[in-house]
XYZ file of C-alpha atoms in Angstrom:
310
model
C 30.810 -2.443 -8.457
C 31.798 -3.000 -12.004
C 30.420 -7.006 -11.208
C 26.959 -5.301 -10.566
C 27.630 -3.282 -14.140
C 28.594 -6.723 -16.059
C 26.005 -9.210 -14.766
C 23.183 -6.040 -15.931
C 24.718 -5.427 -18.724
C 24.294 -9.346 -19.641
C 20.641 -10.021 -18.649
C 17.996 -10.221 -21.287
C 16.102 -6.957 -22.598
C 12.744 -8.000 -20.402
C 15.329 -8.806 -17.334
C 16.235 -4.405 -17.935
C 11.803 -4.124 -17.838
C 11.298 -5.766 -15.076
C 14.510 -4.339 -12.823
C 13.404 -0.373 -13.513
C 9.227 -0.984 -12.619
C 11.105 -2.424 -8.754
C 13.569 -0.066 -8.980
C 11.028 2.650 -9.633
C 8.664 1.328 -6.737
C 11.453 1.291 -3.898
C 12.562 4.882 -5.469
C 9.292 6.318 -4.541
C 8.974 5.095 -1.395
C 12.831 6.688 -0.336
C 12.078 10.163 -2.341
C 7.946 10.473 -2.624
C 7.648 14.175 -0.606
C 11.770 15.310 -1.559
C 11.995 15.248 -5.043
C 8.629 17.080 -5.909
C 9.671 19.515 -3.704
C 12.742 20.448 -5.632
C 10.802 19.742 -8.904
C 7.490 22.046 -8.454
C 11.009 24.625 -6.213
C 12.759 24.991 -9.488
C 10.333 25.508 -11.748
C 9.509 28.046 -9.521
C 12.623 30.338 -11.448
C 10.884 29.360 -14.951
C 8.389 30.723 -17.336
C 5.574 27.437 -15.214
C 5.851 29.858 -12.151
C 2.535 30.953 -11.886
C 1.510 27.300 -13.077
C 3.404 25.827 -9.746
C 2.012 28.870 -7.940
C -2.348 27.636 -8.823
C -1.275 24.149 -8.295
C 0.110 24.572 -4.539
C -3.236 27.159 -4.357
C -5.215 24.611 -5.106
C -4.139 21.004 -4.218
C -4.057 23.041 -0.321
C -7.050 25.227 -0.999
C -10.541 22.358 -2.500
C -8.226 19.402 -3.239
C -6.450 18.496 0.642
C -9.453 16.028 1.729
C -9.916 14.492 -1.229
C -7.543 11.812 -0.384
C -10.139 10.364 2.810
C -13.422 12.548 1.527
C -15.499 13.617 -1.188
C -15.507 16.656 -0.835
C -14.707 18.658 -4.529
C -13.839 15.367 -7.057
C -16.733 12.982 -6.410
C -15.448 10.566 -9.615
C -12.708 10.323 -7.354
C -9.365 9.854 -10.146
C -8.753 7.104 -10.086
C -7.552 5.859 -13.435
C -8.005 2.477 -14.996
C -5.499 3.768 -18.002
C -2.685 4.466 -15.324
C -4.253 0.184 -13.160
C -3.249 -1.509 -16.651
C -0.422 0.331 -17.161
C 2.199 -2.113 -19.011
C 5.007 -1.578 -16.153
C 3.356 -3.497 -14.031
C 3.030 -6.121 -16.008
C 7.019 -6.508 -15.736
C 7.150 -5.040 -11.976
C 4.692 -8.586 -11.558
C 6.486 -10.586 -13.943
C 9.425 -9.737 -10.938
C 9.264 -12.000 -8.432
C 6.457 -13.077 -9.316
C 3.566 -12.161 -7.847
C -0.169 -14.581 -7.809
C -3.865 -14.148 -6.473
C -5.495 -17.386 -6.572
C -9.121 -16.979 -5.693
C -10.739 -19.025 -3.241
C -14.570 -18.332 -3.572
C -16.183 -15.779 -5.828
C -17.343 -12.315 -4.082
C -21.012 -11.143 -4.409
C -20.623 -7.472 -6.715
C -23.387 -6.344 -4.114
C -21.132 -6.306 -1.052
C -18.166 -4.177 0.183
C -15.365 -6.058 1.106
C -12.268 -4.811 4.176
C -9.606 -7.116 2.027
C -6.656 -7.101 5.707
C -3.601 -8.453 4.154
C -0.689 -9.233 6.363
C 2.249 -9.425 6.493
C 3.352 -5.647 5.880
C 6.976 -6.918 4.583
C 9.294 -3.877 4.484
C 7.432 -1.739 1.295
C 3.703 -3.954 1.011
C 4.302 -5.506 -2.730
C 2.125 -7.912 -2.411
C -0.501 -5.044 -1.652
C 0.393 -2.562 -4.378
C 0.600 -5.623 -7.243
C -2.991 -6.769 -6.067
C -4.447 -3.901 -4.738
C -3.215 -0.523 -6.615
C -2.481 -2.023 -9.724
C -4.336 -4.709 -12.229
C -0.540 -7.232 -13.247
C -2.619 -9.404 -10.744
C -5.955 -9.939 -12.705
C -8.379 -7.867 -9.553
C -10.694 -6.621 -11.904
C -11.345 -9.940 -13.593
C -11.110 -12.229 -10.639
C -14.182 -9.784 -8.672
C -15.857 -8.575 -11.696
C -18.147 -5.588 -10.077
C -16.270 -4.893 -7.464
C -13.771 -1.343 -7.350
C -10.268 -1.741 -5.243
C -9.076 1.426 -3.245
C -5.917 0.762 -1.462
C -5.285 2.230 1.525
C -1.607 3.366 2.896
C -0.257 5.392 5.143
C -1.941 9.834 5.142
C 1.975 10.971 5.565
C 2.127 10.222 1.072
C -0.521 12.701 0.271
C 0.999 15.698 1.828
C 3.976 15.717 -1.290
C 2.822 17.486 -3.874
C 2.630 15.030 -7.383
C 2.920 11.843 -5.619
C -1.083 12.233 -4.554
C -1.537 12.282 -7.467
C 0.198 9.744 -9.052
C -1.035 7.406 -6.041
C -4.771 8.760 -6.361
C -5.355 7.826 -9.519
C -4.553 4.383 -8.943
C -6.463 4.614 -6.518
C -4.630 4.365 -3.250
C -6.780 6.738 -0.223
C -5.480 8.023 3.217
C -6.541 5.251 5.272
C -7.962 7.400 7.895
C -11.208 6.534 9.829
C -12.685 8.991 7.828
C -11.142 7.460 4.639
C -11.929 4.223 5.103
C -15.925 5.230 5.383
C -16.196 7.508 2.625
C -15.212 4.428 -0.354
C -17.797 1.714 1.727
C -20.061 3.871 1.407
C -19.834 4.679 -1.827
C -22.625 1.996 -3.591
C -22.405 -1.562 -3.888
C -18.952 -3.533 -4.688
C -17.280 -0.659 -3.005
C -13.908 -2.362 -1.282
C -10.514 -1.672 0.050
C -7.207 -3.473 0.796
C -5.351 -2.533 3.611
C -2.790 -3.557 6.121
C -4.104 -4.112 9.690
C -1.042 -4.116 11.381
C 0.542 -0.511 9.431
C 3.875 0.048 9.055
C 4.853 -1.286 12.605
C 4.263 -4.299 10.738
C 7.507 -3.306 8.886
C 9.604 -3.671 12.346
C 8.833 -7.449 12.403
C 9.300 -7.487 8.331
C 12.080 -10.182 8.418
C 12.903 -14.412 6.688
C 10.477 -16.922 8.990
C 8.145 -14.278 10.627
C 5.174 -13.319 10.005
C 4.434 -11.130 13.565
C 1.467 -7.844 13.681
C 1.089 -5.293 15.503
C -2.708 -5.970 15.234
C -3.927 -5.463 18.952
C -3.906 -1.417 19.240
C -5.292 -1.383 15.933
C -9.313 -3.211 15.431
C -10.573 0.007 14.712
C -11.338 -1.752 10.577
C -14.358 -4.079 13.054
C -15.556 -1.302 13.580
C -15.521 0.465 10.485
C -16.698 -2.753 9.134
C -19.783 -2.605 11.643
C -20.879 1.150 10.948
C -20.300 0.268 7.104
C -21.836 -3.819 7.563
C -18.956 -4.421 5.613
C -17.500 -8.159 5.219
C -13.262 -8.649 7.034
C -11.780 -10.830 4.624
C -8.199 -12.105 5.866
C -5.698 -12.160 3.174
C -2.161 -14.054 3.875
C 0.677 -13.266 1.291
C 3.031 -15.662 1.015
C 6.602 -14.631 0.575
C 6.299 -10.860 1.351
C 8.402 -11.535 4.997
C 11.157 -13.048 2.012
C 11.813 -10.243 -0.166
C 14.375 -8.815 2.749
C 16.463 -9.353 5.609
C 16.810 -6.982 8.203
C 19.368 -5.754 10.688
C 19.123 -7.156 14.204
C 21.190 -4.037 15.425
C 19.196 -3.085 19.114
C 20.003 1.012 18.029
C 18.790 0.483 14.611
C 16.035 -0.841 16.294
C 15.278 1.451 19.109
C 15.915 4.395 17.050
C 13.352 3.293 14.299
C 10.562 2.327 17.426
C 11.350 5.640 18.239
C 10.214 6.821 14.752
C 7.812 4.974 14.549
C 6.483 5.439 18.127
C 7.133 9.451 17.139
C 6.608 9.974 13.828
C 3.639 7.127 12.633
C 6.398 6.396 9.765
C 9.935 5.013 10.309
C 12.022 4.663 7.682
C 14.125 0.856 6.973
C 16.105 -0.727 7.333
C 16.453 -3.508 5.067
C 19.043 -5.872 2.807
C 18.080 -7.580 -0.564
C 19.703 -9.521 -3.226
C 20.242 -7.778 -6.319
C 21.818 -2.745 -7.272
C 23.125 -2.403 -4.154
C 20.521 -4.487 -1.892
C 18.372 -2.565 -2.710
C 16.462 -4.688 -5.217
C 14.535 -7.521 -3.154
C 14.757 -11.673 -3.768
C 13.345 -12.929 -6.828
C 10.992 -14.603 -4.452
C 7.784 -16.033 -5.262
C 5.073 -13.968 -3.818
C 1.344 -15.953 -3.715
C -1.407 -14.244 -2.318
C -4.608 -15.908 -1.096
C -7.690 -14.957 0.384
C -10.452 -16.684 2.709
C -14.515 -14.797 2.609
C -15.813 -15.881 5.955
C -19.570 -13.579 6.672
C -18.355 -13.118 10.388
C -21.854 -11.848 13.192
C -19.568 -9.854 16.059
C -20.131 -9.524 20.099
C -18.427 -5.928 20.054
C -18.038 -3.850 23.637
C -16.919 0.119 22.730
C -15.626 2.588 25.947
C -14.732 5.841 23.521
C -12.489 4.881 19.961
C -11.915 1.721 21.323
C -12.555 -2.464 21.012
C -12.774 -3.671 23.995
C -13.785 -7.404 23.372
C -14.008 -9.025 20.096
C -16.219 -12.218 20.403
C -16.770 -14.388 17.252
C -20.479 -16.088 17.522
C -20.873 -17.743 14.086
C -18.029 -18.806 11.088
C -19.252 -19.362 7.931
C -17.801 -20.093 5.788
């Protein structure tokens, strides 16, 4: 512990900013529900109690669906100021993260950016699509990107407001359709394997649990959107995960039961919480696929590419 403190004190000022940005990101993952709830309960004991009551009433009655539907807020509360905050530049430079453009995209189209791998915290998805740290809007002018994430985080008061300002939305079928149907150029970024891919994260791994998660294909067909595969080189190298069979069974149980499991991971710095300083290169390739898809109920049974135009 003493050695860690000495090391931190010896760092240049900007290095502290970079570590602070990454620490905020990681803590927000674990404290998304606990800290805002405690804060609101404490505010109930102050003169601000009426404000808290009004906020919760507004949230539950009027704003609950805004994470996946147009509802009362068609502007969707997206803030370019929050997406361009300097904090995210420090976050980007910690690794660093780089978004590599391979082709121009027509701003009149709609696109589904399918990112792989998820990793432990989906760092590449956040840096590239939930912020402007890597210059998404400059690389792809005319496109408005929405970062789709698990619905659970939008049940957290205050935390949901911060995420929605960054352009994050619920990765439900309704949420994906709503964002893609907002008009020309509106696109979404998601991880097809979802939080289940978190269990596969680790150096040298590239597995995905996509077999039962083809709903994004249906959404693409219904909205006329193009699917863009995106790979984050270095994402799985940021953390190690224990290979304990007991922990893995516990994580698998939580994932199947609740749709989510907290990861058990080991990084390099600050009590092993900070990730390795591994460069992340995010690369995508634009393909226009003509698909033959057969459905039974809600699930596609056959996904067969007929032609591919790169």
